[in-house]
PDB file of C-alpha atoms in Angstrom:
ATOM      1  CA  MET A   1     -38.311 -54.358  -2.517  1.00 60.00           C
ATOM      2  CA  LYS A   2     -34.701 -54.577  -1.518  1.00 75.00           C
ATOM      3  CA  ASN A   3     -32.438 -51.679  -0.641  1.00 78.00           C
ATOM      4  CA  VAL A   4     -29.278 -51.892  -2.762  1.00 80.00           C
ATOM      5  CA  GLU A   5     -26.337 -49.836  -3.924  1.00 82.00           C
ATOM      6  CA  CYS A   6     -26.814 -47.538  -6.901  1.00 81.00           C
ATOM      7  CA  THR A   7     -23.417 -45.989  -7.612  1.00 84.00           C
ATOM      8  CA  PRO A   8     -21.909 -44.387 -10.721  1.00 85.00           C
ATOM      9  CA  VAL A   9     -19.958 -47.626 -11.139  1.00 90.00           C
ATOM     10  CA  ALA A  10     -23.207 -49.268 -12.243  1.00 90.00           C
ATOM     11  CA  ALA A  11     -23.584 -46.914 -15.190  1.00 91.00           C
ATOM     12  CA  PHE A  12     -19.917 -47.413 -16.079  1.00 95.00           C
ATOM     13  CA  PHE A  13     -20.306 -51.191 -16.242  1.00 96.00           C
ATOM     14  CA  GLY A  14     -23.545 -50.883 -18.183  1.00 95.00           C
ATOM     15  CA  ALA A  15     -21.887 -48.588 -20.721  1.00 96.00           C
ATOM     16  CA  MET A  16     -18.918 -50.951 -20.971  1.00 97.00           C
ATOM     17  CA  GLY A  17     -21.342 -53.787 -21.702  1.00 97.00           C
ATOM     18  CA  ALA A  18     -22.938 -51.813 -24.530  1.00 97.00           C
ATOM     19  CA  ALA A  19     -19.519 -50.863 -25.893  1.00 98.00           C
ATOM     20  CA  SER A  20     -18.206 -54.430 -25.606  1.00 98.00           C
ATOM     21  CA  ALA A  21     -21.152 -55.845 -27.521  1.00 98.00           C
ATOM     22  CA  LEU A  22     -20.696 -53.363 -30.336  1.00 97.00           C
ATOM     23  CA  ILE A  23     -16.899 -53.461 -30.495  1.00 98.00           C
ATOM     24  CA  PHE A  24     -16.377 -57.222 -30.388  1.00 98.00           C
ATOM     25  CA  ALA A  25     -19.308 -58.026 -32.667  1.00 98.00           C
ATOM     26  CA  ASN A  26     -18.036 -55.550 -35.247  1.00 98.00           C
ATOM     27  CA  LEU A  27     -14.519 -56.948 -34.969  1.00 98.00           C
ATOM     28  CA  GLY A  28     -15.949 -60.370 -35.808  1.00 98.00           C
ATOM     29  CA  ALA A  29     -18.020 -58.940 -38.647  1.00 98.00           C
ATOM     30  CA  ALA A  30     -15.045 -57.036 -40.056  1.00 98.00           C
ATOM     31  CA  TYR A  31     -12.737 -60.050 -39.929  1.00 98.00           C
ATOM     32  CA  GLY A  32     -15.340 -62.357 -41.455  1.00 97.00           C
ATOM     33  CA  THR A  33     -16.082 -59.867 -44.219  1.00 97.00           C
ATOM     34  CA  ALA A  34     -12.425 -59.190 -45.009  1.00 97.00           C
ATOM     35  CA  LYS A  35     -11.296 -62.808 -44.920  1.00 97.00           C
ATOM     36  CA  SER A  36     -14.159 -64.174 -47.006  1.00 97.00           C
ATOM     37  CA  GLY A  37     -13.988 -61.132 -49.285  1.00 96.00           C
ATOM     38  CA  VAL A  38     -10.507 -62.241 -50.309  1.00 96.00           C
ATOM     39  CA  GLY A  39     -11.979 -65.582 -51.324  1.00 96.00           C
ATOM     40  CA  VAL A  40     -14.737 -63.853 -53.288  1.00 96.00           C
ATOM     41  CA  ALA A  41     -12.116 -61.814 -55.158  1.00 96.00           C
ATOM     42  CA  GLN A  42     -10.331 -65.042 -56.072  1.00 95.00           C
ATOM     43  CA  LEU A  43     -13.675 -66.543 -57.116  1.00 95.00           C
ATOM     44  CA  GLY A  44     -14.209 -63.556 -59.432  1.00 94.00           C
ATOM     45  CA  ILE A  45     -11.019 -64.470 -61.238  1.00 95.00           C
ATOM     46  CA  MET A  46     -11.682 -68.225 -61.388  1.00 94.00           C
ATOM     47  CA  ALA A  47     -15.448 -68.252 -62.056  1.00 94.00           C
ATOM     48  CA  PRO A  48     -17.021 -64.785 -62.457  1.00 93.00           C
ATOM     49  CA  LEU A  49     -20.532 -66.198 -62.969  1.00 94.00           C
ATOM     50  CA  LYS A  50     -20.523 -67.660 -59.428  1.00 95.00           C
ATOM     51  CA  ILE A  51     -19.869 -64.416 -57.538  1.00 94.00           C
ATOM     52  CA  MET A  52     -23.486 -63.799 -56.479  1.00 95.00           C
ATOM     53  CA  ARG A  53     -23.674 -67.165 -54.729  1.00 94.00           C
ATOM     54  CA  GLY A  54     -20.164 -66.677 -53.419  1.00 95.00           C
ATOM     55  CA  ILE A  55     -20.948 -63.549 -51.403  1.00 96.00           C
ATOM     56  CA  VAL A  56     -23.047 -65.498 -48.882  1.00 97.00           C
ATOM     57  CA  PRO A  57     -20.208 -65.553 -46.284  1.00 97.00           C
ATOM     58  CA  VAL A  58     -19.786 -61.781 -46.578  1.00 97.00           C
ATOM     59  CA  VAL A  59     -23.479 -61.219 -45.906  1.00 97.00           C
ATOM     60  CA  MET A  60     -23.495 -63.637 -42.973  1.00 97.00           C
ATOM     61  CA  ALA A  61     -20.484 -61.913 -41.450  1.00 97.00           C
ATOM     62  CA  GLY A  62     -22.209 -58.547 -41.720  1.00 96.00           C
ATOM     63  CA  ILE A  63     -25.178 -59.846 -39.744  1.00 96.00           C
ATOM     64  CA  LEU A  64     -22.897 -60.311 -36.735  1.00 96.00           C
ATOM     65  CA  GLY A  65     -22.435 -56.557 -36.470  1.00 96.00           C
ATOM     66  CA  ILE A  66     -26.212 -56.180 -36.292  1.00 97.00           C
ATOM     67  CA  TYR A  67     -26.306 -58.573 -33.313  1.00 97.00           C
ATOM     68  CA  GLY A  68     -23.874 -56.317 -31.458  1.00 97.00           C
ATOM     69  CA  LEU A  69     -25.836 -53.216 -32.385  1.00 97.00           C
ATOM     70  CA  ILE A  70     -29.093 -54.721 -31.101  1.00 97.00           C
ATOM     71  CA  VAL A  71     -27.574 -55.651 -27.749  1.00 98.00           C
ATOM     72  CA  ALA A  72     -25.794 -52.301 -27.381  1.00 98.00           C
ATOM     73  CA  VAL A  73     -29.006 -50.362 -28.019  1.00 98.00           C
ATOM     74  CA  ILE A  74     -30.983 -52.488 -25.556  1.00 97.00           C
ATOM     75  CA  ILE A  75     -28.338 -52.120 -22.842  1.00 97.00           C
ATOM     76  CA  ALA A  76     -27.926 -48.392 -23.421  1.00 96.00           C
ATOM     77  CA  GLY A  77     -31.698 -47.964 -23.148  1.00 94.00           C
ATOM     78  CA  GLY A  78     -31.639 -49.601 -19.729  1.00 92.00           C
ATOM     79  CA  ILE A  79     -28.993 -47.310 -18.235  1.00 91.00           C
ATOM     80  CA  SER A  80     -30.458 -44.505 -16.180  1.00 83.00           C
ATOM     81  CA  PRO A  81     -28.951 -42.380 -13.423  1.00 76.00           C
ATOM     82  CA  SER A  82     -29.885 -42.976  -9.793  1.00 69.00           C
ATOM     83  CA  LEU A  83     -30.348 -39.502  -8.356  1.00 67.00           C
ATOM     84  CA  GLU A  84     -31.965 -39.994  -4.971  1.00 68.00           C
ATOM     85  CA  LYS A  85     -32.361 -42.553  -2.192  1.00 71.00           C
ATOM     86  CA  GLY A  86     -35.509 -44.580  -1.754  1.00 71.00           C
ATOM     87  CA  VAL A  87     -36.534 -44.727  -5.433  1.00 75.00           C
ATOM     88  CA  LYS A  88     -35.952 -47.230  -8.193  1.00 79.00           C
ATOM     89  CA  GLY A  89     -32.667 -46.735  -9.958  1.00 81.00           C
ATOM     90  CA  TYR A  90     -29.876 -48.378 -11.887  1.00 87.00           C
ATOM     91  CA  THR A  91     -28.327 -50.845  -9.465  1.00 89.00           C
ATOM     92  CA  ASN A  92     -24.751 -52.075  -9.346  1.00 91.00           C
ATOM     93  CA  PHE A  93     -26.048 -55.585  -9.942  1.00 92.00           C
ATOM     94  CA  GLY A  94     -27.882 -54.408 -13.058  1.00 93.00           C
ATOM     95  CA  GLY A  95     -24.696 -52.772 -14.338  1.00 94.00           C
ATOM     96  CA  TYR A  96     -22.664 -55.924 -13.801  1.00 96.00           C
ATOM     97  CA  ILE A  97     -25.274 -58.038 -15.580  1.00 97.00           C
ATOM     98  CA  HIS A  98     -25.369 -55.595 -18.509  1.00 97.00           C
ATOM     99  CA  PHE A  99     -21.573 -55.762 -18.734  1.00 98.00           C
ATOM    100  CA  SER A 100     -21.736 -59.560 -18.853  1.00 97.00           C
ATOM    101  CA  ALA A 101     -24.520 -59.460 -21.443  1.00 98.00           C
ATOM    102  CA  GLY A 102     -22.428 -57.215 -23.678  1.00 98.00           C
ATOM    103  CA  LEU A 103     -19.426 -59.499 -23.372  1.00 98.00           C
ATOM    104  CA  ALA A 104     -21.540 -62.578 -24.135  1.00 97.00           C
ATOM    105  CA  ALA A 105     -22.945 -61.111 -27.337  1.00 98.00           C
ATOM    106  CA  GLY A 106     -19.690 -59.472 -28.407  1.00 98.00           C
ATOM    107  CA  MET A 107     -17.383 -62.417 -27.821  1.00 98.00           C
ATOM    108  CA  ALA A 108     -19.800 -64.916 -29.362  1.00 98.00           C
ATOM    109  CA  SER A 109     -20.056 -62.746 -32.465  1.00 98.00           C
ATOM    110  CA  LEU A 110     -16.276 -62.367 -32.580  1.00 98.00           C
ATOM    111  CA  ALA A 111     -15.876 -66.151 -32.514  1.00 98.00           C
ATOM    112  CA  ALA A 112     -18.546 -66.528 -35.188  1.00 98.00           C
ATOM    113  CA  GLY A 113     -16.808 -63.932 -37.356  1.00 98.00           C
ATOM    114  CA  LEU A 114     -13.517 -65.780 -37.121  1.00 98.00           C
ATOM    115  CA  ALA A 115     -15.203 -69.033 -38.135  1.00 98.00           C
ATOM    116  CA  ILE A 116     -17.181 -67.425 -40.969  1.00 98.00           C
ATOM    117  CA  GLY A 117     -14.063 -65.745 -42.319  1.00 97.00           C
ATOM    118  CA  ILE A 118     -11.981 -68.904 -42.405  1.00 97.00           C
ATOM    119  CA  VAL A 119     -14.754 -71.169 -43.697  1.00 97.00           C
ATOM    120  CA  GLY A 120     -15.961 -68.529 -46.154  1.00 96.00           C
ATOM    121  CA  ASP A 121     -12.537 -67.924 -47.649  1.00 97.00           C
ATOM    122  CA  SER A 122     -11.653 -71.562 -48.182  1.00 96.00           C
ATOM    123  CA  CYS A 123     -15.105 -72.713 -49.288  1.00 96.00           C
ATOM    124  CA  VAL A 124     -15.647 -69.877 -51.750  1.00 96.00           C
ATOM    125  CA  ARG A 125     -12.340 -70.725 -53.396  1.00 96.00           C
ATOM    126  CA  ALA A 126     -13.308 -74.397 -53.501  1.00 96.00           C
ATOM    127  CA  TYR A 127     -16.737 -73.490 -54.906  1.00 96.00           C
ATOM    128  CA  GLY A 128     -14.974 -71.855 -57.824  1.00 94.00           C
ATOM    129  CA  LYS A 129     -13.587 -75.271 -58.769  1.00 94.00           C
ATOM    130  CA  GLN A 130     -16.405 -77.568 -57.633  1.00 94.00           C
ATOM    131  CA  ASP A 131     -20.134 -76.688 -57.549  1.00 94.00           C
ATOM    132  CA  LYS A 132     -21.006 -79.500 -55.128  1.00 95.00           C
ATOM    133  CA  ILE A 133     -19.221 -77.726 -52.243  1.00 95.00           C
ATOM    134  CA  PHE A 134     -21.886 -74.993 -52.114  1.00 96.00           C
ATOM    135  CA  VAL A 135     -24.364 -76.855 -49.883  1.00 96.00           C
ATOM    136  CA  ALA A 136     -21.615 -77.909 -47.490  1.00 96.00           C
ATOM    137  CA  MET A 137     -20.366 -74.311 -47.370  1.00 96.00           C
ATOM    138  CA  ILE A 138     -23.837 -73.030 -46.488  1.00 97.00           C
ATOM    139  CA  LEU A 139     -24.211 -75.615 -43.712  1.00 97.00           C
ATOM    140  CA  MET A 140     -20.839 -74.722 -42.191  1.00 97.00           C
ATOM    141  CA  LEU A 141     -21.674 -71.026 -42.369  1.00 97.00           C
ATOM    142  CA  ILE A 142     -25.044 -71.579 -40.689  1.00 97.00           C
ATOM    143  CA  PHE A 143     -23.418 -73.385 -37.789  1.00 97.00           C
ATOM    144  CA  ALA A 144     -20.798 -70.648 -37.487  1.00 96.00           C
ATOM    145  CA  GLU A 145     -23.498 -67.941 -37.534  1.00 97.00           C
ATOM    146  CA  ALA A 146     -25.370 -69.844 -34.838  1.00 97.00           C
ATOM    147  CA  LEU A 147     -22.505 -69.097 -32.437  1.00 96.00           C
ATOM    148  CA  GLY A 148     -23.269 -65.394 -32.668  1.00 96.00           C
ATOM    149  CA  LEU A 149     -26.980 -66.059 -32.333  1.00 97.00           C
ATOM    150  CA  TYR A 150     -26.374 -68.016 -29.119  1.00 97.00           C
ATOM    151  CA  GLY A 151     -24.580 -65.010 -27.638  1.00 97.00           C
ATOM    152  CA  LEU A 152     -27.431 -62.722 -28.700  1.00 97.00           C
ATOM    153  CA  ILE A 153     -30.030 -64.952 -27.040  1.00 97.00           C
ATOM    154  CA  ILE A 154     -28.082 -65.241 -23.792  1.00 98.00           C
ATOM    155  CA  SER A 155     -27.453 -61.505 -23.664  1.00 97.00           C
ATOM    156  CA  LEU A 156     -31.180 -60.806 -24.129  1.00 97.00           C
ATOM    157  CA  LEU A 157     -31.960 -63.172 -21.260  1.00 97.00           C
ATOM    158  CA  MET A 158     -29.324 -61.471 -19.113  1.00 97.00           C
ATOM    159  CA  ASN A 159     -30.801 -58.077 -19.984  1.00 96.00           C
ATOM    160  CA  ASN A 160     -34.157 -59.289 -18.662  1.00 95.00           C
ATOM    161  CA  ALA A 161     -32.462 -60.308 -15.420  1.00 94.00           C
ATOM    162  CA  ALA A 162     -30.904 -56.847 -15.118  1.00 93.00           C
ATOM    163  CA  GLN A 163     -34.261 -55.174 -15.722  1.00 93.00           C
ATOM    164  CA  ARG A 164     -35.909 -57.321 -13.048  1.00 91.00           C
ATOM    165  CA  ALA A 165     -33.113 -56.491 -10.604  1.00 88.00           C
ATOM    166  CA  ASN A 166     -33.488 -52.767 -11.270  1.00 87.00           C
ATOM    167  CA  ASN A 167     -37.283 -52.882 -10.987  1.00 87.00           C
ATOM    168  CA  ASP A 168     -37.303 -54.894  -7.751  1.00 85.00           C
ATOM    169  CA  ALA A 169     -34.860 -52.702  -5.832  1.00 82.00           C
ATOM    170  CA  THR A 170     -34.704 -49.239  -4.359  1.00 83.00           C
ATOM    171  CA  CYS A 171     -31.523 -47.247  -4.142  1.00 80.00           C
ATOM    172  CA  ASP A 172     -30.180 -47.127  -0.615  1.00 79.00           C
ATOM    173  CA  ILE A 173     -26.571 -46.056  -1.092  1.00 68.00           C
ATOM    174  CA  LEU A 174     -25.594 -43.322  -3.546  1.00 62.00           C
ATOM    175  CA  TYR A 175     -22.113 -41.897  -4.052  1.00 61.00           C
TER     176      TYR A 175
END
């Protein structure tokens, strides 16, 4: 066991990681939903019978918000106060790693939301005129969604690193 710093700054960075994951992922989900929703509205005018297949980008954008929620809940569950010296606590290192994990998931989901929104809008409009574009649209959306999934996976791995750091250390310095 190592003696490390366990300051209130650790909890601040951990909370910022949880907030970052949720905020940025939901920004991506909101943009993707709004942008592709405009295309779905246009599709409803051009080809009303195709709307159910046309809402795929909206659903995929909404999943990005769930990625952020998952990471935020996991990070928030790992934050605990360090109240006395010589016991396991929430280390500064753990807080920094949780902050990075939140940014990884949040920013990846934001990027995915931007891609889903742009691809979804243009492809749904094109699908209204040409049925053959549907498979290509789905493939592009899957690759865009994968960006958010990559951030989720990395943030889960980083969370494991933070948990190991907190479990292998005792609090030496408290403020």
